[in-house]
Amino acid sequence: MNVTDRTPADLLRSALAADPARPLVTFYDDATGERVELSVATFANWVAKTSNLLQDGMSAEPGDRVALLLPAHWQTAVWLLACASVGVIADVDGDPARADFVVAGPGRFEAGLACGGERYALSLAPLGRRFVPGPPQGYADYAVEVPTYGDRFVAYAPVDPEAAGLVVAGAEYSGAEIVERARDGAAGLGLTGPGSRLLSGLPYDTWEGLAAGLYAPLASGGSVVLCRNLERAGEETVAQRIESERVTATAR
């Protein structure tokens, strides 16, 4: 974390410069048994590719709105940071009819068709697998498209930290507000600096869930163990995970 960081994309760049090899997002899905660990460098690579897809493949521009119809998931975290990198508004669970683009996961594809712009589908299958035999009608397959984009991203236009960057639960936040709130709230979540690991089972449909599941760990130099379907895991499983992942705080 650098005190001059003004946007979530700035936070990621600072994390990459400080320690690219450290874990940033460790994801569990207790419905499938999936576990994925992404270092800062690996996460940043996914963000760069997705940002290039947004900017070049979708022709998204600062101020455009992307409805993210996705659960708490490591790929959702990637899209949130890609939106911040390009300067588009990440509208979490937003109205597809008001969005310029839609990114949707299973169970949300029909709703996403209300968007007249480009639509991308995520299978959310382990390892980010593509759809077989193909994506839902009206959608492009993110897993097929994103690998073709470059590993480095340069925005065509500077991102304004004071412009709207996120909408969640009816509230709008600028990039600067995201960074400030994430920094201010980190200690309350038990994130005390580098080495802190927060296990979060909160959904991504509130600020609290997004802060615990992404922004506060990123802003504090910590990391997140992001758990989807945590209610399916017994207390013994959760306790073992806390120990094996060296978790220092929880948000459930």
CSV table of C-alpha atoms in Angstrom, one decimal:
chain,number,residue,atom,x,y,z
A,1,MET,CA,0.0,0.0,0.0
A,2,ASN,CA,1.2,3.5,-0.9
A,3,VAL,CA,-0.3,6.6,0.6
A,4,THR,CA,-0.5,8.1,-2.8
A,5,ASP,CA,-2.8,5.4,-4.2
A,6,ARG,CA,-6.1,6.8,-5.2
A,7,THR,CA,-7.9,4.0,-7.0
A,8,PRO,CA,-8.1,0.2,-6.5
A,9,ALA,CA,-5.9,-0.2,-9.6
A,10,ASP,CA,-3.3,1.9,-7.8
A,11,LEU,CA,-3.5,-0.4,-4.8
A,12,LEU,CA,-2.9,-3.4,-7.0
A,13,ARG,CA,0.1,-1.8,-8.7
A,14,SER,CA,1.6,-1.0,-5.3
A,15,ALA,CA,1.1,-4.6,-4.2
A,16,LEU,CA,2.7,-5.9,-7.3
A,17,ALA,CA,5.8,-3.7,-6.8
A,18,ALA,CA,6.1,-4.6,-3.1
A,19,ASP,CA,5.8,-8.4,-3.2
A,20,PRO,CA,4.5,-10.0,-6.4
A,21,ALA,CA,4.9,-13.6,-5.1
A,22,ARG,CA,2.8,-13.3,-1.9
A,23,PRO,CA,-0.8,-14.8,-1.9
A,24,LEU,CA,-3.5,-12.2,-2.5
A,25,VAL,CA,-6.7,-14.2,-3.1
A,26,THR,CA,-7.2,-17.9,-2.0
A,27,PHE,CA,-10.6,-19.1,-3.1
A,28,TYR,CA,-12.7,-22.0,-1.8
A,29,ASP,CA,-16.0,-23.2,-3.1
A,30,ASP,CA,-17.5,-25.5,-0.6
A,31,ALA,CA,-20.1,-26.8,-3.1
A,32,THR,CA,-17.5,-28.1,-5.5
A,33,GLY,CA,-14.4,-28.6,-3.3
A,34,GLU,CA,-12.5,-26.1,-5.5
A,35,ARG,CA,-9.4,-24.3,-4.1
A,36,VAL,CA,-7.5,-21.8,-6.1
A,37,GLU,CA,-4.6,-19.6,-4.8
A,38,LEU,CA,-3.6,-16.5,-6.7
A,39,SER,CA,-0.4,-14.6,-5.9
A,40,VAL,CA,-0.4,-10.9,-6.5
A,41,ALA,CA,1.4,-11.4,-9.8
A,42,THR,CA,-1.1,-14.0,-11.0
A,43,PHE,CA,-4.1,-12.0,-10.0
A,44,ALA,CA,-2.6,-8.9,-11.7
A,45,ASN,CA,-2.0,-10.9,-14.9
A,46,TRP,CA,-5.7,-11.8,-14.9
A,47,VAL,CA,-6.7,-8.2,-14.3
A,48,ALA,CA,-4.4,-7.0,-17.1
A,49,LYS,CA,-5.9,-9.5,-19.6
A,50,THR,CA,-9.5,-8.6,-18.5
A,51,SER,CA,-8.8,-4.9,-18.7
A,52,ASN,CA,-7.5,-5.3,-22.3
A,53,LEU,CA,-10.7,-7.3,-23.1
A,54,LEU,CA,-12.8,-4.5,-21.6
A,55,GLN,CA,-10.9,-1.7,-23.4
A,56,ASP,CA,-10.1,-3.3,-26.7
A,57,GLY,CA,-12.5,-6.2,-27.1
A,58,MET,CA,-15.6,-4.5,-25.7
A,59,SER,CA,-14.5,-0.8,-26.5
A,60,ALA,CA,-15.5,0.2,-23.0
A,61,GLU,CA,-14.7,3.7,-22.0
A,62,PRO,CA,-14.5,5.6,-18.7
A,63,GLY,CA,-18.0,6.2,-17.4
A,64,ASP,CA,-19.5,3.1,-19.1
A,65,ARG,CA,-21.4,0.8,-16.8
A,66,VAL,CA,-20.8,-3.0,-16.4
A,67,ALA,CA,-23.4,-5.0,-14.6
A,68,LEU,CA,-21.6,-7.7,-12.7
A,69,LEU,CA,-24.2,-10.5,-12.2
A,70,LEU,CA,-21.7,-12.7,-10.3
A,71,PRO,CA,-21.3,-14.1,-6.8
A,72,ALA,CA,-18.3,-13.8,-4.4
A,73,HIS,CA,-15.6,-15.5,-6.6
A,74,TRP,CA,-12.0,-14.9,-7.5
A,75,GLN,CA,-13.1,-14.1,-11.1
A,76,THR,CA,-15.5,-11.5,-9.8
A,77,ALA,CA,-12.6,-9.9,-7.9
A,78,VAL,CA,-10.7,-9.8,-11.2
A,79,TRP,CA,-13.5,-8.0,-13.0
A,80,LEU,CA,-13.8,-5.5,-10.2
A,81,LEU,CA,-10.2,-4.5,-10.5
A,82,ALA,CA,-10.3,-4.6,-14.3
A,83,CYS,CA,-13.2,-2.1,-14.2
A,84,ALA,CA,-11.2,0.1,-11.9
A,85,SER,CA,-8.2,-0.1,-14.3
A,86,VAL,CA,-10.3,1.1,-17.3
A,87,GLY,CA,-12.4,3.6,-15.4
A,88,VAL,CA,-15.7,1.9,-16.0
A,89,ILE,CA,-18.4,1.6,-13.3
A,90,ALA,CA,-18.7,-1.9,-11.8
A,91,ASP,CA,-22.4,-2.2,-11.0
A,92,VAL,CA,-22.7,-5.2,-8.7
A,93,ASP,CA,-26.0,-7.0,-9.2
A,94,GLY,CA,-27.0,-4.0,-11.3
A,95,ASP,CA,-29.9,-3.6,-13.6
A,96,PRO,CA,-28.8,-5.1,-17.0
A,97,ALA,CA,-31.2,-2.8,-18.9
A,98,ARG,CA,-29.3,0.2,-17.6
A,99,ALA,CA,-25.9,-1.2,-18.2
A,100,ASP,CA,-23.6,-0.8,-21.3
A,101,PHE,CA,-22.3,-4.3,-20.8
A,102,VAL,CA,-23.1,-7.4,-18.7
A,103,VAL,CA,-20.9,-10.1,-17.2
A,104,ALA,CA,-22.9,-12.9,-15.8
A,105,GLY,CA,-22.6,-16.3,-14.1
A,106,PRO,CA,-24.8,-19.3,-13.8
A,107,GLY,CA,-28.4,-18.5,-12.8
A,108,ARG,CA,-28.1,-14.9,-14.1
A,109,PHE,CA,-27.9,-15.4,-17.9
A,110,GLU,CA,-31.5,-14.8,-18.7
A,111,ALA,CA,-31.6,-11.6,-16.6
A,112,GLY,CA,-28.5,-10.4,-18.4
A,113,LEU,CA,-30.2,-10.5,-21.8
A,114,ALA,CA,-31.9,-7.3,-20.9
A,115,CYS,CA,-28.6,-5.5,-21.7
A,116,GLY,CA,-28.4,-4.3,-25.3
A,117,GLY,CA,-24.6,-4.3,-25.2
A,118,GLU,CA,-22.0,-7.0,-25.3
A,119,ARG,CA,-22.4,-9.8,-22.8
A,120,TYR,CA,-19.8,-12.1,-21.4
A,121,ALA,CA,-20.6,-15.4,-19.5
A,122,LEU,CA,-18.5,-17.0,-16.8
A,123,SER,CA,-18.9,-20.7,-16.1
A,124,LEU,CA,-17.5,-20.3,-12.6
A,125,ALA,CA,-16.4,-23.9,-13.0
A,126,PRO,CA,-13.2,-25.0,-11.3
A,127,LEU,CA,-10.0,-23.6,-12.9
A,128,GLY,CA,-12.2,-21.1,-14.8
A,129,ARG,CA,-13.1,-23.7,-17.5
A,130,ARG,CA,-15.0,-22.7,-20.7
A,131,PHE,CA,-18.5,-23.7,-21.5
A,132,VAL,CA,-19.0,-27.1,-23.3
A,133,PRO,CA,-20.3,-27.2,-26.0
A,134,GLY,CA,-20.6,-23.4,-25.9
A,135,PRO,CA,-21.7,-20.4,-23.9
A,136,PRO,CA,-25.4,-19.5,-23.3
A,137,GLN,CA,-27.1,-17.9,-26.3
A,138,GLY,CA,-26.4,-14.2,-26.5
A,139,TYR,CA,-23.1,-14.4,-24.7
A,140,ALA,CA,-19.4,-14.7,-25.4
A,141,ASP,CA,-17.4,-17.1,-23.3
A,142,TYR,CA,-15.0,-15.2,-21.1
A,143,ALA,CA,-12.7,-18.2,-20.6
A,144,VAL,CA,-12.3,-18.5,-24.4
A,145,GLU,CA,-11.7,-14.8,-25.1
A,146,VAL,CA,-9.6,-13.5,-22.2
A,147,PRO,CA,-6.4,-15.7,-22.9
A,148,THR,CA,-6.0,-13.9,-26.2
A,149,TYR,CA,-5.4,-10.5,-24.6
A,150,GLY,CA,-2.1,-9.1,-23.5
A,151,ASP,CA,-0.4,-9.4,-20.1
A,152,ARG,CA,0.2,-5.7,-19.8
A,153,PHE,CA,-2.4,-3.0,-19.7
A,154,VAL,CA,-2.2,0.7,-20.4
A,155,ALA,CA,-5.4,2.8,-20.2
A,156,TYR,CA,-6.1,5.0,-23.1
A,157,ALA,CA,-7.3,7.7,-20.8
A,158,PRO,CA,-6.3,8.4,-17.2
A,159,VAL,CA,-8.8,7.1,-14.6
A,160,ASP,CA,-10.3,9.9,-12.5
A,161,PRO,CA,-10.2,8.9,-8.9
A,162,GLU,CA,-13.2,11.1,-8.1
A,163,ALA,CA,-15.4,9.6,-10.8
A,164,ALA,CA,-17.9,6.9,-10.0
A,165,GLY,CA,-16.2,3.5,-9.9
A,166,LEU,CA,-18.5,1.1,-8.0
A,167,VAL,CA,-22.2,0.7,-7.3
A,168,VAL,CA,-23.3,-1.8,-4.7
A,169,ALA,CA,-26.5,-2.2,-2.7
A,170,GLY,CA,-27.8,1.1,-4.1
A,171,ALA,CA,-24.7,3.2,-3.0
A,172,GLU,CA,-22.2,4.7,-5.4
A,173,TYR,CA,-18.5,5.1,-4.6
A,174,SER,CA,-15.6,6.7,-6.5
A,175,GLY,CA,-12.3,5.1,-6.8
A,176,ALA,CA,-10.9,7.4,-4.1
A,177,GLU,CA,-13.8,6.6,-1.8
A,178,ILE,CA,-13.2,2.8,-2.2
A,179,VAL,CA,-9.5,3.2,-1.3
A,180,GLU,CA,-10.3,5.5,1.7
A,181,ARG,CA,-13.1,3.3,3.1
A,182,ALA,CA,-11.0,0.1,2.6
A,183,ARG,CA,-8.0,1.6,4.4
A,184,ASP,CA,-10.2,3.0,7.2
A,185,GLY,CA,-12.0,-0.3,7.7
A,186,ALA,CA,-9.1,-2.7,7.5
A,187,ALA,CA,-8.2,-2.6,11.2
A,188,GLY,CA,-11.8,-3.2,12.2
A,189,LEU,CA,-11.7,-6.4,10.1
A,190,GLY,CA,-8.5,-7.5,11.9
A,191,LEU,CA,-6.2,-6.6,9.0
A,192,THR,CA,-3.2,-5.1,10.7
A,193,GLY,CA,-0.8,-5.1,7.8
A,194,PRO,CA,1.3,-7.4,5.7
A,195,GLY,CA,0.9,-11.0,6.7
A,196,SER,CA,-2.7,-10.6,7.8
A,197,ARG,CA,-5.1,-13.1,6.3
A,198,LEU,CA,-8.8,-12.6,6.5
A,199,LEU,CA,-11.2,-15.5,5.9
A,200,SER,CA,-14.4,-14.0,4.4
A,201,GLY,CA,-17.7,-15.9,3.8
A,202,LEU,CA,-19.6,-12.8,3.1
A,203,PRO,CA,-21.4,-12.3,-0.3
A,204,TYR,CA,-20.3,-9.6,-2.7
A,205,ASP,CA,-23.7,-7.8,-2.7
A,206,THR,CA,-22.8,-5.3,0.0
A,207,TRP,CA,-20.0,-2.9,0.7
A,208,GLU,CA,-19.1,-5.0,3.8
A,209,GLY,CA,-18.8,-8.1,1.7
A,210,LEU,CA,-16.6,-6.4,-1.0
A,211,ALA,CA,-14.4,-4.7,1.6
A,212,ALA,CA,-13.8,-8.0,3.5
A,213,GLY,CA,-13.5,-10.1,0.4
A,214,LEU,CA,-11.2,-7.8,-1.7
A,215,TYR,CA,-10.7,-4.2,-1.0
A,216,ALA,CA,-9.5,-4.1,2.6
A,217,PRO,CA,-7.0,-6.9,2.2
A,218,LEU,CA,-5.6,-5.2,-0.9
A,219,ALA,CA,-5.5,-1.8,0.8
A,220,SER,CA,-3.7,-3.1,4.0
A,221,GLY,CA,-1.1,-5.4,2.3
A,222,GLY,CA,-2.9,-8.5,3.6
A,223,SER,CA,-4.7,-11.3,1.8
A,224,VAL,CA,-8.1,-12.9,1.7
A,225,VAL,CA,-9.3,-16.5,1.9
A,226,LEU,CA,-12.6,-16.0,0.0
A,227,CYS,CA,-15.1,-18.7,0.7
A,228,ARG,CA,-18.2,-19.3,-1.5
A,229,ASN,CA,-20.9,-21.6,-0.1
A,230,LEU,CA,-19.2,-21.5,3.3
A,231,GLU,CA,-22.5,-22.5,5.0
A,232,ARG,CA,-22.0,-26.0,3.5
A,233,ALA,CA,-18.8,-26.5,5.4
A,234,GLY,CA,-19.0,-27.7,9.0
A,235,GLU,CA,-17.4,-25.9,11.9
A,236,GLU,CA,-14.6,-28.5,12.0
A,237,THR,CA,-13.8,-27.9,8.3
A,238,VAL,CA,-13.8,-24.2,8.8
A,239,ALA,CA,-11.5,-24.5,11.9
A,240,GLN,CA,-9.1,-26.7,9.9
A,241,ARG,CA,-9.1,-24.2,7.1
A,242,ILE,CA,-8.4,-21.3,9.5
A,243,GLU,CA,-5.4,-23.3,10.8
A,244,SER,CA,-4.0,-24.5,7.4
A,245,GLU,CA,-4.4,-21.1,5.7
A,246,ARG,CA,-2.9,-19.3,8.7
A,247,VAL,CA,-6.0,-17.1,8.9
A,248,THR,CA,-5.6,-14.2,11.4
A,249,ALA,CA,-9.2,-12.8,11.2
A,250,THR,CA,-12.6,-13.8,10.0
A,251,ALA,CA,-15.7,-12.1,8.5
A,252,ARG,CA,-18.7,-14.4,8.5
